[in-house]
mmCIF file with all atom_site columns, C-alpha atoms in Angstrom:
data_model
loop_
_atom_site.group_PDB
_atom_site.id
_atom_site.type_symbol
_atom_site.label_atom_id
_atom_site.label_alt_id
_atom_site.label_comp_id
_atom_site.label_asym_id
_atom_site.label_entity_id
_atom_site.label_seq_id
_atom_site.pdbx_PDB_ins_code
_atom_site.Cartn_x
_atom_site.Cartn_y
_atom_site.Cartn_z
_atom_site.occupancy
_atom_site.B_iso_or_equiv
_atom_site.pdbx_formal_charge
_atom_site.auth_seq_id
_atom_site.auth_comp_id
_atom_site.auth_asym_id
_atom_site.auth_atom_id
_atom_site.pdbx_PDB_model_num
ATOM 1   C CA . MET A 1 1   ? 167.956 119.501 85.761  1.00 61.00 ? 1   MET A CA 1
ATOM 2   C CA . GLY A 1 2   ? 167.622 122.857 85.896  1.00 69.00 ? 2   GLY A CA 1
ATOM 3   C CA . ASN A 1 3   ? 165.437 126.019 87.125  1.00 87.00 ? 3   ASN A CA 1
ATOM 4   C CA . TRP A 1 4   ? 163.396 125.228 84.253  1.00 92.00 ? 4   TRP A CA 1
ATOM 5   C CA . VAL A 1 5   ? 160.939 122.898 86.048  1.00 92.00 ? 5   VAL A CA 1
ATOM 6   C CA . ASN A 1 6   ? 160.939 124.858 88.940  1.00 93.00 ? 6   ASN A CA 1
ATOM 7   C CA . TRP A 1 7   ? 159.914 127.824 86.283  1.00 94.00 ? 7   TRP A CA 1
ATOM 8   C CA . SER A 1 8   ? 157.117 125.477 85.555  1.00 95.00 ? 8   SER A CA 1
ATOM 9   C CA . LEU A 1 9   ? 155.866 124.536 88.213  1.00 94.00 ? 9   LEU A CA 1
ATOM 10  C CA . VAL A 1 10  ? 155.307 127.973 88.591  1.00 95.00 ? 10  VAL A CA 1
ATOM 11  C CA . ILE A 1 11  ? 153.572 128.365 84.302  1.00 95.00 ? 11  ILE A CA 1
ATOM 12  C CA . ALA A 1 12  ? 151.491 125.683 85.180  1.00 95.00 ? 12  ALA A CA 1
ATOM 13  C CA . GLY A 1 13  ? 150.598 126.773 88.744  1.00 95.00 ? 13  GLY A CA 1
ATOM 14  C CA . ILE A 1 14  ? 149.436 130.076 87.603  1.00 95.00 ? 14  ILE A CA 1
ATOM 15  C CA . ILE A 1 15  ? 147.667 128.738 84.048  1.00 95.00 ? 15  ILE A CA 1
ATOM 16  C CA . CYS A 1 16  ? 145.889 126.287 86.612  1.00 92.00 ? 16  CYS A CA 1
ATOM 17  C CA . VAL A 1 17  ? 144.515 129.111 88.774  1.00 91.00 ? 17  VAL A CA 1
ATOM 18  C CA . ILE A 1 18  ? 143.982 131.325 85.725  1.00 92.00 ? 18  ILE A CA 1
ATOM 19  C CA . ILE A 1 19  ? 141.638 128.378 84.131  1.00 92.00 ? 19  ILE A CA 1
ATOM 20  C CA . GLU A 1 20  ? 140.078 127.573 87.349  1.00 89.00 ? 20  GLU A CA 1
ATOM 21  C CA . LEU A 1 21  ? 138.359 131.706 87.348  1.00 88.00 ? 21  LEU A CA 1
ATOM 22  C CA . ALA A 1 22  ? 137.723 131.885 84.019  1.00 89.00 ? 22  ALA A CA 1
ATOM 23  C CA . MET A 1 23  ? 135.181 128.145 84.515  1.00 88.00 ? 23  MET A CA 1
ATOM 24  C CA . GLY A 1 24  ? 133.501 130.564 87.171  1.00 81.00 ? 24  GLY A CA 1
ATOM 25  C CA . ALA A 1 25  ? 134.764 128.343 89.951  1.00 69.00 ? 25  ALA A CA 1
ATOM 26  C CA . MET A 1 26  ? 132.842 124.633 88.091  1.00 75.00 ? 26  MET A CA 1
ATOM 27  C CA . THR A 1 27  ? 136.312 122.763 90.777  1.00 72.00 ? 27  THR A CA 1
ATOM 28  C CA . VAL A 1 28  ? 135.002 124.195 93.920  1.00 71.00 ? 28  VAL A CA 1
ATOM 29  C CA . PHE A 1 29  ? 138.737 125.461 93.537  1.00 79.00 ? 29  PHE A CA 1
ATOM 30  C CA . ASP A 1 30  ? 139.427 122.240 93.308  1.00 84.00 ? 30  ASP A CA 1
ATOM 31  C CA . LEU A 1 31  ? 142.488 123.650 89.960  1.00 87.00 ? 31  LEU A CA 1
ATOM 32  C CA . ALA A 1 32  ? 143.022 127.102 92.003  1.00 87.00 ? 32  ALA A CA 1
ATOM 33  C CA . LEU A 1 33  ? 144.436 125.297 95.376  1.00 88.00 ? 33  LEU A CA 1
ATOM 34  C CA . VAL A 1 34  ? 146.853 122.822 93.210  1.00 91.00 ? 34  VAL A CA 1
ATOM 35  C CA . GLY A 1 35  ? 147.982 125.357 90.713  1.00 93.00 ? 35  GLY A CA 1
ATOM 36  C CA . ALA A 1 36  ? 148.586 127.471 93.409  1.00 93.00 ? 36  ALA A CA 1
ATOM 37  C CA . ALA A 1 37  ? 150.453 124.284 95.237  1.00 94.00 ? 37  ALA A CA 1
ATOM 38  C CA . LEU A 1 38  ? 152.474 124.099 91.959  1.00 94.00 ? 38  LEU A CA 1
ATOM 39  C CA . ALA A 1 39  ? 153.670 127.854 92.428  1.00 95.00 ? 39  ALA A CA 1
ATOM 40  C CA . VAL A 1 40  ? 154.215 127.667 95.577  1.00 95.00 ? 40  VAL A CA 1
ATOM 41  C CA . GLY A 1 41  ? 156.615 124.537 95.306  1.00 95.00 ? 41  GLY A CA 1
ATOM 42  C CA . GLY A 1 42  ? 158.628 126.436 91.923  1.00 95.00 ? 42  GLY A CA 1
ATOM 43  C CA . GLY A 1 43  ? 158.816 129.150 94.163  1.00 95.00 ? 43  GLY A CA 1
ATOM 44  C CA . ILE A 1 44  ? 160.531 126.790 96.726  1.00 95.00 ? 44  ILE A CA 1
ATOM 45  C CA . GLY A 1 45  ? 162.281 125.176 94.474  1.00 94.00 ? 45  GLY A CA 1
ATOM 46  C CA . LEU A 1 46  ? 163.806 128.622 92.791  1.00 94.00 ? 46  LEU A CA 1
ATOM 47  C CA . LEU A 1 47  ? 164.451 129.989 96.293  1.00 95.00 ? 47  LEU A CA 1
ATOM 48  C CA . THR A 1 48  ? 166.907 126.576 97.023  1.00 94.00 ? 48  THR A CA 1
ATOM 49  C CA . GLY A 1 49  ? 168.044 126.172 93.652  1.00 92.00 ? 49  GLY A CA 1
ATOM 50  C CA . SER A 1 50  ? 167.184 122.406 93.521  1.00 93.00 ? 50  SER A CA 1
ATOM 51  C CA . ALA A 1 51  ? 164.033 121.044 91.248  1.00 92.00 ? 51  ALA A CA 1
ATOM 52  C CA . ASN A 1 52  ? 163.581 117.869 93.562  1.00 94.00 ? 52  ASN A CA 1
ATOM 53  C CA . VAL A 1 53  ? 163.530 120.333 96.274  1.00 94.00 ? 53  VAL A CA 1
ATOM 54  C CA . GLY A 1 54  ? 160.693 121.881 93.934  1.00 93.00 ? 54  GLY A CA 1
ATOM 55  C CA . MET A 1 55  ? 158.375 118.897 93.260  1.00 94.00 ? 55  MET A CA 1
ATOM 56  C CA . LEU A 1 56  ? 158.790 117.539 96.519  1.00 95.00 ? 56  LEU A CA 1
ATOM 57  C CA . SER A 1 57  ? 157.650 120.781 97.842  1.00 95.00 ? 57  SER A CA 1
ATOM 58  C CA . ALA A 1 58  ? 154.430 121.163 94.856  1.00 94.00 ? 58  ALA A CA 1
ATOM 59  C CA . ALA A 1 59  ? 153.679 117.611 95.670  1.00 94.00 ? 59  ALA A CA 1
ATOM 60  C CA . GLY A 1 60  ? 153.885 117.883 99.315  1.00 95.00 ? 60  GLY A CA 1
ATOM 61  C CA . VAL A 1 61  ? 151.482 120.877 99.457  1.00 92.00 ? 61  VAL A CA 1
ATOM 62  C CA . ALA A 1 62  ? 148.836 118.791 97.390  1.00 91.00 ? 62  ALA A CA 1
ATOM 63  C CA . LEU A 1 63  ? 149.159 116.012 99.304  1.00 92.00 ? 63  LEU A CA 1
ATOM 64  C CA . ILE A 1 64  ? 147.913 118.156 102.466 1.00 91.00 ? 64  ILE A CA 1
ATOM 65  C CA . TYR A 1 65  ? 145.505 119.845 100.623 1.00 88.00 ? 65  TYR A CA 1
ATOM 66  C CA . PHE A 1 66  ? 143.946 117.125 99.298  1.00 87.00 ? 66  PHE A CA 1
ATOM 67  C CA . ALA A 1 67  ? 144.449 115.158 102.916 1.00 89.00 ? 67  ALA A CA 1
ATOM 68  C CA . LEU A 1 68  ? 143.234 117.990 105.319 1.00 86.00 ? 68  LEU A CA 1
ATOM 69  C CA . PHE A 1 69  ? 141.928 120.939 103.739 1.00 84.00 ? 69  PHE A CA 1
ATOM 70  C CA . ARG A 1 70  ? 139.715 119.915 100.536 1.00 82.00 ? 70  ARG A CA 1
ATOM 71  C CA . SER A 1 71  ? 136.510 118.304 102.612 1.00 81.00 ? 71  SER A CA 1
ATOM 72  C CA . TRP A 1 72  ? 136.926 121.259 105.059 1.00 81.00 ? 72  TRP A CA 1
ATOM 73  C CA . LEU A 1 73  ? 136.180 123.591 102.026 1.00 77.00 ? 73  LEU A CA 1
ATOM 74  C CA . LYS A 1 74  ? 133.469 122.162 100.504 1.00 77.00 ? 74  LYS A CA 1
ATOM 75  C CA . SER A 1 75  ? 131.974 122.753 103.393 1.00 78.00 ? 75  SER A CA 1
ATOM 76  C CA . LYS A 1 76  ? 132.421 125.790 103.809 1.00 76.00 ? 76  LYS A CA 1
ATOM 77  C CA . LEU A 1 77  ? 131.092 126.082 100.374 1.00 72.00 ? 77  LEU A CA 1
ATOM 78  C CA . THR A 1 78  ? 128.314 123.807 99.708  1.00 73.00 ? 78  THR A CA 1
ATOM 79  C CA . VAL A 1 79  ? 124.753 126.116 100.044 1.00 69.00 ? 79  VAL A CA 1
ATOM 80  C CA . ARG A 1 80  ? 122.128 124.126 102.061 1.00 70.00 ? 80  ARG A CA 1
ATOM 81  C CA . ASP A 1 81  ? 118.558 124.459 102.045 1.00 69.00 ? 81  ASP A CA 1
ATOM 82  C CA . GLN A 1 82  ? 118.081 125.082 104.835 1.00 66.00 ? 82  GLN A CA 1
ATOM 83  C CA . ALA A 1 83  ? 114.613 127.835 105.830 1.00 62.00 ? 83  ALA A CA 1
ATOM 84  C CA . SER A 1 84  ? 115.450 131.103 106.211 1.00 65.00 ? 84  SER A CA 1
ATOM 85  C CA . ASN A 1 85  ? 113.774 134.333 108.369 1.00 67.00 ? 85  ASN A CA 1
ATOM 86  C CA . VAL A 1 86  ? 112.501 135.561 104.195 1.00 67.00 ? 86  VAL A CA 1
ATOM 87  C CA . ASP A 1 87  ? 110.631 132.487 104.154 1.00 58.00 ? 87  ASP A CA 1
ATOM 88  C CA . ALA A 1 88  ? 108.758 132.943 106.887 1.00 64.00 ? 88  ALA A CA 1
ATOM 89  C CA . VAL A 1 89  ? 107.809 136.185 106.571 1.00 65.00 ? 89  VAL A CA 1
ATOM 90  C CA . LEU A 1 90  ? 107.350 135.332 102.385 1.00 68.00 ? 90  LEU A CA 1
ATOM 91  C CA . GLY A 1 91  ? 105.011 132.854 103.762 1.00 64.00 ? 91  GLY A CA 1
ATOM 92  C CA . LYS A 1 92  ? 102.511 135.341 105.564 1.00 60.00 ? 92  LYS A CA 1
ATOM 93  C CA . PRO A 1 93  ? 99.728  137.974 104.371 1.00 55.00 ? 93  PRO A CA 1
ATOM 94  C CA . VAL A 1 94  ? 101.602 141.696 103.565 1.00 53.00 ? 94  VAL A CA 1
ATOM 95  C CA . TRP A 1 95  ? 99.442  144.437 104.237 1.00 57.00 ? 95  TRP A CA 1
ATOM 96  C CA . SER A 1 96  ? 98.567  146.182 101.147 1.00 57.00 ? 96  SER A CA 1
ATOM 97  C CA . PRO A 1 97  ? 97.032  149.606 100.240 1.00 58.00 ? 97  PRO A CA 1
ATOM 98  C CA . SER A 1 98  ? 94.231  147.875 98.179  1.00 58.00 ? 98  SER A CA 1
ATOM 99  C CA . ALA A 1 99  ? 93.402  146.394 101.424 1.00 53.00 ? 99  ALA A CA 1
ATOM 100 C CA . SER A 1 100 ? 92.683  149.470 103.212 1.00 54.00 ? 100 SER A CA 1
ATOM 101 C CA . LEU A 1 101 ? 90.804  151.233 100.829 1.00 54.00 ? 101 LEU A CA 1
ATOM 102 C CA . HIS A 1 102 ? 88.450  148.976 102.058 1.00 55.00 ? 102 HIS A CA 1
ATOM 103 C CA . ALA A 1 103 ? 88.161  149.174 105.063 1.00 54.00 ? 103 ALA A CA 1
ATOM 104 C CA . THR A 1 104 ? 85.408  150.349 107.359 1.00 57.00 ? 104 THR A CA 1
ATOM 105 C CA . PRO A 1 105 ? 85.844  154.147 109.222 1.00 55.00 ? 105 PRO A CA 1
ATOM 106 C CA . VAL A 1 106 ? 86.734  154.575 112.028 1.00 57.00 ? 106 VAL A CA 1
ATOM 107 C CA . LEU A 1 107 ? 83.920  157.331 113.706 1.00 57.00 ? 107 LEU A CA 1
#
């Protein structure tokens, strides 16, 4: 094999990141992070001059992401249905100028 494998990993990784960003993060950044793993693996392969090292490092980085960080990232990006202070304020009556026009004057 040659450096074309490592360059292919880098280019495929960049394409994955671009597709993810074009879709508007529909896959919760999975495609972007896998693309980053491919690009990092290809970069390591280019630095060492070995296609085998590039493929193994890309697979290792992707495996670490899927095994350790995917569930943590999804829990941080999930929108929760939790009441906020704004919900409490919107449920209360709000002062309005028309209500003060009908009030009796204080003497």
